[in-house]
mmCIF file with all atom_site columns, N, CA, C and O and ligand atoms in Angstrom:
data_model
loop_
_atom_site.group_PDB
_atom_site.id
_atom_site.type_symbol
_atom_site.label_atom_id
_atom_site.label_alt_id
_atom_site.label_comp_id
_atom_site.label_asym_id
_atom_site.label_entity_id
_atom_site.label_seq_id
_atom_site.pdbx_PDB_ins_code
_atom_site.Cartn_x
_atom_site.Cartn_y
_atom_site.Cartn_z
_atom_site.occupancy
_atom_site.B_iso_or_equiv
_atom_site.pdbx_formal_charge
_atom_site.auth_seq_id
_atom_site.auth_comp_id
_atom_site.auth_asym_id
_atom_site.auth_atom_id
_atom_site.pdbx_PDB_model_num
ATOM   1   N  N   . MET M 1 1  ? 5.812   15.137 0.916   1.00 0.00 ? 1  MET M N   1
ATOM   2   C  CA  . MET M 1 1  ? 6.244   15.329 -0.480  1.00 0.00 ? 1  MET M CA  1
ATOM   3   C  C   . MET M 1 1  ? 5.754   14.200 -1.382  1.00 0.00 ? 1  MET M C   1
ATOM   4   O  O   . MET M 1 1  ? 5.625   14.333 -2.571  1.00 0.00 ? 1  MET M O   1
ATOM   5   N  N   . ALA M 1 2  ? 5.447   13.061 -0.796  1.00 0.00 ? 2  ALA M N   1
ATOM   6   C  CA  . ALA M 1 2  ? 5.000   11.887 -1.564  1.00 0.00 ? 2  ALA M CA  1
ATOM   7   C  C   . ALA M 1 2  ? 3.629   12.102 -2.205  1.00 0.00 ? 2  ALA M C   1
ATOM   8   O  O   . ALA M 1 2  ? 3.295   11.463 -3.176  1.00 0.00 ? 2  ALA M O   1
ATOM   9   N  N   . SER M 1 3  ? 2.873   13.019 -1.656  1.00 0.00 ? 3  SER M N   1
ATOM   10  C  CA  . SER M 1 3  ? 1.522   13.253 -2.162  1.00 0.00 ? 3  SER M CA  1
ATOM   11  C  C   . SER M 1 3  ? 1.505   14.135 -3.419  1.00 0.00 ? 3  SER M C   1
ATOM   12  O  O   . SER M 1 3  ? 0.487   14.297 -4.048  1.00 0.00 ? 3  SER M O   1
ATOM   13  N  N   . LYS M 1 4  ? 2.626   14.690 -3.777  1.00 0.00 ? 4  LYS M N   1
ATOM   14  C  CA  . LYS M 1 4  ? 2.676   15.620 -4.919  1.00 0.00 ? 4  LYS M CA  1
ATOM   15  C  C   . LYS M 1 4  ? 2.286   14.956 -6.235  1.00 0.00 ? 4  LYS M C   1
ATOM   16  O  O   . LYS M 1 4  ? 1.567   15.527 -7.037  1.00 0.00 ? 4  LYS M O   1
ATOM   17  N  N   . SER M 1 5  ? 2.775   13.753 -6.476  1.00 0.00 ? 5  SER M N   1
ATOM   18  C  CA  . SER M 1 5  ? 2.473   13.059 -7.723  1.00 0.00 ? 5  SER M CA  1
ATOM   19  C  C   . SER M 1 5  ? 0.990   12.703 -7.825  1.00 0.00 ? 5  SER M C   1
ATOM   20  O  O   . SER M 1 5  ? 0.404   12.712 -8.896  1.00 0.00 ? 5  SER M O   1
ATOM   21  N  N   . LYS M 1 6  ? 0.400   12.439 -6.690  1.00 0.00 ? 6  LYS M N   1
ATOM   22  C  CA  . LYS M 1 6  ? -1.028  12.106 -6.653  1.00 0.00 ? 6  LYS M CA  1
ATOM   23  C  C   . LYS M 1 6  ? -1.870  13.328 -7.057  1.00 0.00 ? 6  LYS M C   1
ATOM   24  O  O   . LYS M 1 6  ? -2.825  13.215 -7.794  1.00 0.00 ? 6  LYS M O   1
ATOM   25  N  N   . GLU M 1 7  ? -1.451  14.486 -6.589  1.00 0.00 ? 7  GLU M N   1
ATOM   26  C  CA  . GLU M 1 7  ? -2.169  15.715 -6.923  1.00 0.00 ? 7  GLU M CA  1
ATOM   27  C  C   . GLU M 1 7  ? -2.079  16.016 -8.411  1.00 0.00 ? 7  GLU M C   1
ATOM   28  O  O   . GLU M 1 7  ? -3.032  16.451 -9.021  1.00 0.00 ? 7  GLU M O   1
ATOM   29  N  N   . ARG M 1 8  ? -0.933  15.786 -8.978  1.00 0.00 ? 8  ARG M N   1
ATOM   30  C  CA  . ARG M 1 8  ? -0.728  16.060 -10.398 1.00 0.00 ? 8  ARG M CA  1
ATOM   31  C  C   . ARG M 1 8  ? -1.611  15.155 -11.263 1.00 0.00 ? 8  ARG M C   1
ATOM   32  O  O   . ARG M 1 8  ? -2.118  15.566 -12.294 1.00 0.00 ? 8  ARG M O   1
ATOM   33  N  N   . LYS M 1 9  ? -1.772  13.940 -10.829 1.00 0.00 ? 9  LYS M N   1
ATOM   34  C  CA  . LYS M 1 9  ? -2.570  12.960 -11.578 1.00 0.00 ? 9  LYS M CA  1
ATOM   35  C  C   . LYS M 1 9  ? -4.026  13.396 -11.681 1.00 0.00 ? 9  LYS M C   1
ATOM   36  O  O   . LYS M 1 9  ? -4.683  13.161 -12.687 1.00 0.00 ? 9  LYS M O   1
ATOM   37  N  N   . ASN M 1 10 ? -4.510  14.031 -10.629 1.00 0.00 ? 10 ASN M N   1
ATOM   38  C  CA  . ASN M 1 10 ? -5.912  14.443 -10.585 1.00 0.00 ? 10 ASN M CA  1
ATOM   39  C  C   . ASN M 1 10 ? -6.145  15.842 -11.157 1.00 0.00 ? 10 ASN M C   1
ATOM   40  O  O   . ASN M 1 10 ? -7.244  16.355 -11.108 1.00 0.00 ? 10 ASN M O   1
ATOM   41  N  N   . ARG M 1 11 ? -5.107  16.430 -11.683 1.00 0.00 ? 11 ARG M N   1
ATOM   42  C  CA  . ARG M 1 11 ? -5.237  17.791 -12.176 1.00 0.00 ? 11 ARG M CA  1
ATOM   43  C  C   . ARG M 1 11 ? -5.941  17.818 -13.538 1.00 0.00 ? 11 ARG M C   1
ATOM   44  O  O   . ARG M 1 11 ? -5.619  17.047 -14.426 1.00 0.00 ? 11 ARG M O   1
ATOM   45  N  N   . LYS M 1 12 ? -6.881  18.727 -13.657 1.00 0.00 ? 12 LYS M N   1
ATOM   46  C  CA  . LYS M 1 12 ? -7.630  18.881 -14.904 1.00 0.00 ? 12 LYS M CA  1
ATOM   47  C  C   . LYS M 1 12 ? -7.474  20.291 -15.428 1.00 0.00 ? 12 LYS M C   1
ATOM   48  O  O   . LYS M 1 12 ? -7.264  21.236 -14.683 1.00 0.00 ? 12 LYS M O   1
ATOM   49  N  N   . LYS M 1 13 ? -7.631  20.414 -16.726 1.00 0.00 ? 13 LYS M N   1
ATOM   50  C  CA  . LYS M 1 13 ? -7.570  21.735 -17.347 1.00 0.00 ? 13 LYS M CA  1
ATOM   51  C  C   . LYS M 1 13 ? -8.986  22.223 -17.616 1.00 0.00 ? 13 LYS M C   1
ATOM   52  O  O   . LYS M 1 13 ? -9.858  21.436 -18.002 1.00 0.00 ? 13 LYS M O   1
ATOM   53  N  N   . MET M 1 14 ? -9.168  23.518 -17.440 1.00 0.00 ? 14 MET M N   1
ATOM   54  C  CA  . MET M 1 14 ? -10.441 24.131 -17.772 1.00 0.00 ? 14 MET M CA  1
ATOM   55  C  C   . MET M 1 14 ? -10.252 25.004 -19.006 1.00 0.00 ? 14 MET M C   1
ATOM   56  O  O   . MET M 1 14 ? -9.441  25.929 -19.005 1.00 0.00 ? 14 MET M O   1
ATOM   57  N  N   . LYS M 1 15 ? -11.002 24.678 -20.046 1.00 0.00 ? 15 LYS M N   1
ATOM   58  C  CA  . LYS M 1 15 ? -10.831 25.350 -21.328 1.00 0.00 ? 15 LYS M CA  1
ATOM   59  C  C   . LYS M 1 15 ? -12.011 26.262 -21.630 1.00 0.00 ? 15 LYS M C   1
ATOM   60  O  O   . LYS M 1 15 ? -13.169 25.867 -21.466 1.00 0.00 ? 15 LYS M O   1
ATOM   61  N  N   . CYS M 1 16 ? -11.715 27.460 -22.093 1.00 0.00 ? 16 CYS M N   1
ATOM   62  C  CA  . CYS M 1 16 ? -12.748 28.412 -22.488 1.00 0.00 ? 16 CYS M CA  1
ATOM   63  C  C   . CYS M 1 16 ? -13.496 27.877 -23.698 1.00 0.00 ? 16 CYS M C   1
ATOM   64  O  O   . CYS M 1 16 ? -12.889 27.482 -24.688 1.00 0.00 ? 16 CYS M O   1
ATOM   65  N  N   . SER M 1 17 ? -14.815 27.846 -23.608 1.00 0.00 ? 17 SER M N   1
ATOM   66  C  CA  . SER M 1 17 ? -15.621 27.284 -24.697 1.00 0.00 ? 17 SER M CA  1
ATOM   67  C  C   . SER M 1 17 ? -15.721 28.241 -25.886 1.00 0.00 ? 17 SER M C   1
ATOM   68  O  O   . SER M 1 17 ? -16.135 27.855 -26.965 1.00 0.00 ? 17 SER M O   1
ATOM   69  N  N   . GLU M 1 18 ? -15.330 29.488 -25.691 1.00 0.00 ? 18 GLU M N   1
ATOM   70  C  CA  . GLU M 1 18 ? -15.448 30.473 -26.779 1.00 0.00 ? 18 GLU M CA  1
ATOM   71  C  C   . GLU M 1 18 ? -14.170 30.594 -27.611 1.00 0.00 ? 18 GLU M C   1
ATOM   72  O  O   . GLU M 1 18 ? -14.218 30.624 -28.826 1.00 0.00 ? 18 GLU M O   1
ATOM   73  N  N   . CYS M 1 19 ? -13.010 30.687 -26.947 1.00 0.00 ? 19 CYS M N   1
ATOM   74  C  CA  . CYS M 1 19 ? -11.756 30.844 -27.693 1.00 0.00 ? 19 CYS M CA  1
ATOM   75  C  C   . CYS M 1 19 ? -10.882 29.588 -27.615 1.00 0.00 ? 19 CYS M C   1
ATOM   76  O  O   . CYS M 1 19 ? -9.912  29.468 -28.351 1.00 0.00 ? 19 CYS M O   1
ATOM   77  N  N   . GLY M 1 20 ? -11.215 28.680 -26.729 1.00 0.00 ? 20 GLY M N   1
ATOM   78  C  CA  . GLY M 1 20 ? -10.477 27.416 -26.649 1.00 0.00 ? 20 GLY M CA  1
ATOM   79  C  C   . GLY M 1 20 ? -9.193  27.488 -25.845 1.00 0.00 ? 20 GLY M C   1
ATOM   80  O  O   . GLY M 1 20 ? -8.438  26.529 -25.797 1.00 0.00 ? 20 GLY M O   1
ATOM   81  N  N   . THR M 1 21 ? -8.934  28.600 -25.207 1.00 0.00 ? 21 THR M N   1
ATOM   82  C  CA  . THR M 1 21 ? -7.731  28.758 -24.397 1.00 0.00 ? 21 THR M CA  1
ATOM   83  C  C   . THR M 1 21 ? -7.901  28.076 -23.046 1.00 0.00 ? 21 THR M C   1
ATOM   84  O  O   . THR M 1 21 ? -8.935  28.221 -22.401 1.00 0.00 ? 21 THR M O   1
ATOM   85  N  N   . ILE M 1 22 ? -6.870  27.362 -22.638 1.00 0.00 ? 22 ILE M N   1
ATOM   86  C  CA  . ILE M 1 22 ? -6.874  26.760 -21.304 1.00 0.00 ? 22 ILE M CA  1
ATOM   87  C  C   . ILE M 1 22 ? -6.422  27.813 -20.309 1.00 0.00 ? 22 ILE M C   1
ATOM   88  O  O   . ILE M 1 22 ? -5.281  28.272 -20.358 1.00 0.00 ? 22 ILE M O   1
ATOM   89  N  N   . THR M 1 23 ? -7.341  28.209 -19.446 1.00 0.00 ? 23 THR M N   1
ATOM   90  C  CA  . THR M 1 23 ? -7.067  29.326 -18.538 1.00 0.00 ? 23 THR M CA  1
ATOM   91  C  C   . THR M 1 23 ? -6.933  28.896 -17.087 1.00 0.00 ? 23 THR M C   1
ATOM   92  O  O   . THR M 1 23 ? -6.360  29.620 -16.289 1.00 0.00 ? 23 THR M O   1
ATOM   93  N  N   . TYR M 1 24 ? -7.471  27.749 -16.752 1.00 0.00 ? 24 TYR M N   1
ATOM   94  C  CA  . TYR M 1 24 ? -7.444  27.321 -15.356 1.00 0.00 ? 24 TYR M CA  1
ATOM   95  C  C   . TYR M 1 24 ? -7.035  25.868 -15.232 1.00 0.00 ? 24 TYR M C   1
ATOM   96  O  O   . TYR M 1 24 ? -7.337  25.041 -16.096 1.00 0.00 ? 24 TYR M O   1
ATOM   97  N  N   . TYR M 1 25 ? -6.341  25.601 -14.118 1.00 0.00 ? 25 TYR M N   1
ATOM   98  C  CA  . TYR M 1 25 ? -6.042  24.227 -13.739 1.00 0.00 ? 25 TYR M CA  1
ATOM   99  C  C   . TYR M 1 25 ? -6.731  23.958 -12.419 1.00 0.00 ? 25 TYR M C   1
ATOM   100 O  O   . TYR M 1 25 ? -6.650  24.763 -11.501 1.00 0.00 ? 25 TYR M O   1
ATOM   101 N  N   . ILE M 1 26 ? -7.413  22.854 -12.352 1.00 0.00 ? 26 ILE M N   1
ATOM   102 C  CA  . ILE M 1 26 ? -8.097  22.514 -11.113 1.00 0.00 ? 26 ILE M CA  1
ATOM   103 C  C   . ILE M 1 26 ? -7.691  21.112 -10.658 1.00 0.00 ? 26 ILE M C   1
ATOM   104 O  O   . ILE M 1 26 ? -7.278  20.280 -11.460 1.00 0.00 ? 26 ILE M O   1
ATOM   105 N  N   . ARG M 1 27 ? -7.846  20.906 -9.379  1.00 0.00 ? 27 ARG M N   1
ATOM   106 C  CA  . ARG M 1 27 ? -7.661  19.566 -8.830  1.00 0.00 ? 27 ARG M CA  1
ATOM   107 C  C   . ARG M 1 27 ? -9.028  18.965 -8.582  1.00 0.00 ? 27 ARG M C   1
ATOM   108 O  O   . ARG M 1 27 ? -9.854  19.562 -7.900  1.00 0.00 ? 27 ARG M O   1
ATOM   109 N  N   . LYS M 1 28 ? -9.262  17.819 -9.148  1.00 0.00 ? 28 LYS M N   1
ATOM   110 C  CA  . LYS M 1 28 ? -10.590 17.230 -9.117  1.00 0.00 ? 28 LYS M CA  1
ATOM   111 C  C   . LYS M 1 28 ? -10.576 15.896 -8.384  1.00 0.00 ? 28 LYS M C   1
ATOM   112 O  O   . LYS M 1 28 ? -9.665  15.091 -8.569  1.00 0.00 ? 28 LYS M O   1
ATOM   113 N  N   . ASN M 1 29 ? -11.601 15.709 -7.603  1.00 0.00 ? 29 ASN M N   1
ATOM   114 C  CA  . ASN M 1 29 ? -11.775 14.430 -6.919  1.00 0.00 ? 29 ASN M CA  1
ATOM   115 C  C   . ASN M 1 29 ? -12.079 13.333 -7.943  1.00 0.00 ? 29 ASN M C   1
ATOM   116 O  O   . ASN M 1 29 ? -12.957 13.496 -8.782  1.00 0.00 ? 29 ASN M O   1
ATOM   117 N  N   . VAL M 1 30 ? -11.344 12.261 -7.897  1.00 0.00 ? 30 VAL M N   1
ATOM   118 C  CA  . VAL M 1 30 ? -11.498 11.182 -8.888  1.00 0.00 ? 30 VAL M CA  1
ATOM   119 C  C   . VAL M 1 30 ? -12.864 10.509 -8.840  1.00 0.00 ? 30 VAL M C   1
ATOM   120 O  O   . VAL M 1 30 ? -13.304 9.915  -9.802  1.00 0.00 ? 30 VAL M O   1
ATOM   121 N  N   . SER M 1 31 ? -13.542 10.633 -7.711  1.00 0.00 ? 31 SER M N   1
ATOM   122 C  CA  . SER M 1 31 ? -14.853 9.994  -7.579  1.00 0.00 ? 31 SER M CA  1
ATOM   123 C  C   . SER M 1 31 ? -15.929 10.732 -8.389  1.00 0.00 ? 31 SER M C   1
ATOM   124 O  O   . SER M 1 31 ? -16.986 10.207 -8.662  1.00 0.00 ? 31 SER M O   1
ATOM   125 N  N   . LEU M 1 32 ? -15.613 11.978 -8.764  1.00 0.00 ? 32 LEU M N   1
ATOM   126 C  CA  . LEU M 1 32 ? -16.551 12.742 -9.581  1.00 0.00 ? 32 LEU M CA  1
ATOM   127 C  C   . LEU M 1 32 ? -16.286 12.454 -11.061 1.00 0.00 ? 32 LEU M C   1
ATOM   128 O  O   . LEU M 1 32 ? -15.298 12.896 -11.618 1.00 0.00 ? 32 LEU M O   1
ATOM   129 N  N   . GLN M 1 33 ? -17.178 11.745 -11.672 1.00 0.00 ? 33 GLN M N   1
ATOM   130 C  CA  . GLN M 1 33 ? -16.981 11.331 -13.061 1.00 0.00 ? 33 GLN M CA  1
ATOM   131 C  C   . GLN M 1 33 ? -17.595 12.300 -14.062 1.00 0.00 ? 33 GLN M C   1
ATOM   132 O  O   . GLN M 1 33 ? -17.229 12.312 -15.226 1.00 0.00 ? 33 GLN M O   1
ATOM   133 N  N   . ASN M 1 34 ? -18.521 13.113 -13.592 1.00 0.00 ? 34 ASN M N   1
ATOM   134 C  CA  . ASN M 1 34 ? -19.163 14.054 -14.511 1.00 0.00 ? 34 ASN M CA  1
ATOM   135 C  C   . ASN M 1 34 ? -18.231 15.196 -14.901 1.00 0.00 ? 34 ASN M C   1
ATOM   136 O  O   . ASN M 1 34 ? -17.402 15.636 -14.110 1.00 0.00 ? 34 ASN M O   1
ATOM   137 N  N   . ARG M 1 35 ? -18.375 15.686 -16.102 1.00 0.00 ? 35 ARG M N   1
ATOM   138 C  CA  . ARG M 1 35 ? -17.539 16.779 -16.587 1.00 0.00 ? 35 ARG M CA  1
ATOM   139 C  C   . ARG M 1 35 ? -17.969 18.095 -15.973 1.00 0.00 ? 35 ARG M C   1
ATOM   140 O  O   . ARG M 1 35 ? -19.154 18.387 -15.876 1.00 0.00 ? 35 ARG M O   1
ATOM   141 N  N   . LEU M 1 36 ? -16.972 18.876 -15.610 1.00 0.00 ? 36 LEU M N   1
ATOM   142 C  CA  . LEU M 1 36 ? -17.251 20.157 -14.988 1.00 0.00 ? 36 LEU M CA  1
ATOM   143 C  C   . LEU M 1 36 ? -17.480 21.238 -16.029 1.00 0.00 ? 36 LEU M C   1
ATOM   144 O  O   . LEU M 1 36 ? -16.808 21.284 -17.056 1.00 0.00 ? 36 LEU M O   1
ATOM   145 N  N   . GLU M 1 37 ? -18.413 22.098 -15.733 1.00 0.00 ? 37 GLU M N   1
ATOM   146 C  CA  . GLU M 1 37 ? -18.628 23.289 -16.539 1.00 0.00 ? 37 GLU M CA  1
ATOM   147 C  C   . GLU M 1 37 ? -18.759 24.469 -15.591 1.00 0.00 ? 37 GLU M C   1
ATOM   148 O  O   . GLU M 1 37 ? -19.640 24.499 -14.745 1.00 0.00 ? 37 GLU M O   1
ATOM   149 N  N   . LEU M 1 38 ? -17.841 25.410 -15.728 1.00 0.00 ? 38 LEU M N   1
ATOM   150 C  CA  . LEU M 1 38 ? -17.820 26.541 -14.814 1.00 0.00 ? 38 LEU M CA  1
ATOM   151 C  C   . LEU M 1 38 ? -17.749 27.855 -15.584 1.00 0.00 ? 38 LEU M C   1
ATOM   152 O  O   . LEU M 1 38 ? -17.142 27.928 -16.650 1.00 0.00 ? 38 LEU M O   1
ATOM   153 N  N   . SER M 1 39 ? -18.356 28.866 -15.021 1.00 0.00 ? 39 SER M N   1
ATOM   154 C  CA  . SER M 1 39 ? -18.223 30.205 -15.583 1.00 0.00 ? 39 SER M CA  1
ATOM   155 C  C   . SER M 1 39 ? -17.004 30.874 -14.964 1.00 0.00 ? 39 SER M C   1
ATOM   156 O  O   . SER M 1 39 ? -16.949 31.086 -13.758 1.00 0.00 ? 39 SER M O   1
ATOM   157 N  N   . LYS M 1 40 ? -16.003 31.131 -15.805 1.00 0.00 ? 40 LYS M N   1
ATOM   158 C  CA  . LYS M 1 40 ? -14.754 31.729 -15.334 1.00 0.00 ? 40 LYS M CA  1
ATOM   159 C  C   . LYS M 1 40 ? -14.396 32.915 -16.212 1.00 0.00 ? 40 LYS M C   1
ATOM   160 O  O   . LYS M 1 40 ? -14.828 33.006 -17.362 1.00 0.00 ? 40 LYS M O   1
ATOM   161 N  N   . HIS M 1 41 ? -13.548 33.778 -15.658 1.00 0.00 ? 41 HIS M N   1
ATOM   162 C  CA  . HIS M 1 41 ? -13.071 34.915 -16.446 1.00 0.00 ? 41 HIS M CA  1
ATOM   163 C  C   . HIS M 1 41 ? -11.938 34.473 -17.361 1.00 0.00 ? 41 HIS M C   1
ATOM   164 O  O   . HIS M 1 41 ? -10.952 33.906 -16.908 1.00 0.00 ? 41 HIS M O   1
ATOM   165 N  N   . CYS M 1 42 ? -12.115 34.723 -18.656 1.00 0.00 ? 42 CYS M N   1
ATOM   166 C  CA  . CYS M 1 42 ? -11.096 34.368 -19.644 1.00 0.00 ? 42 CYS M CA  1
ATOM   167 C  C   . CYS M 1 42 ? -10.278 35.601 -19.989 1.00 0.00 ? 42 CYS M C   1
ATOM   168 O  O   . CYS M 1 42 ? -10.832 36.665 -20.285 1.00 0.00 ? 42 CYS M O   1
ATOM   169 N  N   . LYS M 1 43 ? -8.960  35.456 -19.938 1.00 0.00 ? 43 LYS M N   1
ATOM   170 C  CA  . LYS M 1 43 ? -8.058  36.581 -20.245 1.00 0.00 ? 43 LYS M CA  1
ATOM   171 C  C   . LYS M 1 43 ? -8.160  36.974 -21.723 1.00 0.00 ? 43 LYS M C   1
ATOM   172 O  O   . LYS M 1 43 ? -8.014  38.132 -22.072 1.00 0.00 ? 43 LYS M O   1
ATOM   173 N  N   . HIS M 1 44 ? -8.358  36.000 -22.583 1.00 0.00 ? 44 HIS M N   1
ATOM   174 C  CA  . HIS M 1 44 ? -8.434  36.265 -24.027 1.00 0.00 ? 44 HIS M CA  1
ATOM   175 C  C   . HIS M 1 44 ? -9.739  36.945 -24.401 1.00 0.00 ? 44 HIS M C   1
ATOM   176 O  O   . HIS M 1 44 ? -9.755  37.884 -25.192 1.00 0.00 ? 44 HIS M O   1
ATOM   177 N  N   . CYS M 1 45 ? -10.826 36.449 -23.860 1.00 0.00 ? 45 CYS M N   1
ATOM   178 C  CA  . CYS M 1 45 ? -12.147 37.029 -24.163 1.00 0.00 ? 45 CYS M CA  1
ATOM   179 C  C   . CYS M 1 45 ? -12.412 38.277 -23.318 1.00 0.00 ? 45 CYS M C   1
ATOM   180 O  O   . CYS M 1 45 ? -13.316 39.048 -23.631 1.00 0.00 ? 45 CYS M O   1
ATOM   181 N  N   . THR M 1 46 ? -11.637 38.453 -22.277 1.00 0.00 ? 46 THR M N   1
ATOM   182 C  CA  . THR M 1 46 ? -11.792 39.542 -21.296 1.00 0.00 ? 46 THR M CA  1
ATOM   183 C  C   . THR M 1 46 ? -13.220 39.646 -20.763 1.00 0.00 ? 46 THR M C   1
ATOM   184 O  O   . THR M 1 46 ? -13.780 40.723 -20.600 1.00 0.00 ? 46 THR M O   1
ATOM   185 N  N   . LYS M 1 47 ? -13.796 38.492 -20.512 1.00 0.00 ? 47 LYS M N   1
ATOM   186 C  CA  . LYS M 1 47 ? -15.126 38.423 -19.909 1.00 0.00 ? 47 LYS M CA  1
ATOM   187 C  C   . LYS M 1 47 ? -15.340 37.023 -19.331 1.00 0.00 ? 47 LYS M C   1
ATOM   188 O  O   . LYS M 1 47 ? -14.527 36.118 -19.565 1.00 0.00 ? 47 LYS M O   1
ATOM   189 N  N   . HIS M 1 48 ? -16.436 36.871 -18.644 1.00 0.00 ? 48 HIS M N   1
ATOM   190 C  CA  . HIS M 1 48 ? -16.771 35.554 -18.108 1.00 0.00 ? 48 HIS M CA  1
ATOM   191 C  C   . HIS M 1 48 ? -17.367 34.687 -19.211 1.00 0.00 ? 48 HIS M C   1
ATOM   192 O  O   . HIS M 1 48 ? -18.299 35.114 -19.903 1.00 0.00 ? 48 HIS M O   1
ATOM   193 N  N   . THR M 1 49 ? -16.806 33.520 -19.361 1.00 0.00 ? 49 THR M N   1
ATOM   194 C  CA  . THR M 1 49 ? -17.304 32.565 -20.357 1.00 0.00 ? 49 THR M CA  1
ATOM   195 C  C   . THR M 1 49 ? -17.462 31.198 -19.709 1.00 0.00 ? 49 THR M C   1
ATOM   196 O  O   . THR M 1 49 ? -16.944 30.951 -18.615 1.00 0.00 ? 49 THR M O   1
ATOM   197 N  N   . LEU M 1 50 ? -18.125 30.318 -20.406 1.00 0.00 ? 50 LEU M N   1
ATOM   198 C  CA  . LEU M 1 50 ? -18.256 28.947 -19.925 1.00 0.00 ? 50 LEU M CA  1
ATOM   199 C  C   . LEU M 1 50 ? -16.968 28.182 -20.170 1.00 0.00 ? 50 LEU M C   1
ATOM   200 O  O   . LEU M 1 50 ? -16.453 28.158 -21.283 1.00 0.00 ? 50 LEU M O   1
ATOM   201 N  N   . HIS M 1 51 ? -16.439 27.610 -19.107 1.00 0.00 ? 51 HIS M N   1
ATOM   202 C  CA  . HIS M 1 51 ? -15.236 26.806 -19.211 1.00 0.00 ? 51 HIS M CA  1
ATOM   203 C  C   . HIS M 1 51 ? -15.580 25.348 -19.005 1.00 0.00 ? 51 HIS M C   1
ATOM   204 O  O   . HIS M 1 51 ? -16.306 24.996 -18.081 1.00 0.00 ? 51 HIS M O   1
ATOM   205 N  N   . LYS M 1 52 ? -15.027 24.510 -19.869 1.00 0.00 ? 52 LYS M N   1
ATOM   206 C  CA  . LYS M 1 52 ? -15.289 23.082 -19.778 1.00 0.00 ? 52 LYS M CA  1
ATOM   207 C  C   . LYS M 1 52 ? -14.011 22.338 -19.438 1.00 0.00 ? 52 LYS M C   1
ATOM   208 O  O   . LYS M 1 52 ? -12.927 22.726 -19.845 1.00 0.00 ? 52 LYS M O   1
ATOM   209 N  N   . GLU M 1 53 ? -14.180 21.259 -18.731 1.00 0.00 ? 53 GLU M N   1
ATOM   210 C  CA  . GLU M 1 53 ? -13.053 20.424 -18.370 1.00 0.00 ? 53 GLU M CA  1
ATOM   211 C  C   . GLU M 1 53 ? -12.515 19.704 -19.606 1.00 0.00 ? 53 GLU M C   1
ATOM   212 O  O   . GLU M 1 53 ? -13.273 19.225 -20.434 1.00 0.00 ? 53 GLU M O   1
ATOM   213 N  N   . THR M 1 54 ? -11.189 19.682 -19.722 1.00 0.00 ? 54 THR M N   1
ATOM   214 C  CA  . THR M 1 54 ? -10.559 18.945 -20.809 1.00 0.00 ? 54 THR M CA  1
ATOM   215 C  C   . THR M 1 54 ? -9.390  18.145 -20.260 1.00 0.00 ? 54 THR M C   1
ATOM   216 O  O   . THR M 1 54 ? -8.921  18.401 -19.160 1.00 0.00 ? 54 THR M O   1
ATOM   217 N  N   . LYS M 1 55 ? -8.903  17.160 -21.016 1.00 0.00 ? 55 LYS M N   1
ATOM   218 C  CA  . LYS M 1 55 ? -7.835  16.302 -20.520 1.00 0.00 ? 55 LYS M CA  1
ATOM   219 C  C   . LYS M 1 55 ? -6.446  16.904 -20.717 1.00 0.00 ? 55 LYS M C   1
ATOM   220 O  O   . LYS M 1 55 ? -6.262  17.664 -21.636 1.00 0.00 ? 55 LYS M O   1
HETATM 221 ZN ZN1 . ZN  K 2 .  ? -11.894 32.744 -24.009 1.00 0.00 ? 1  ZN  K ZN1 1
#
């Protein structure tokens, strides 16, 4: 149970680049400093869009 707070700290939000809605939460390795960009399905756009990591 002690590891739960550590997981939360590394959690990142993935935001749709088209409508700006945060649709996904990911757990990211802290050693990766580059920003993630993923193609994900957005519920608002009802299609696959580019999602960018946000704080
Ligand atoms: Zn969207």
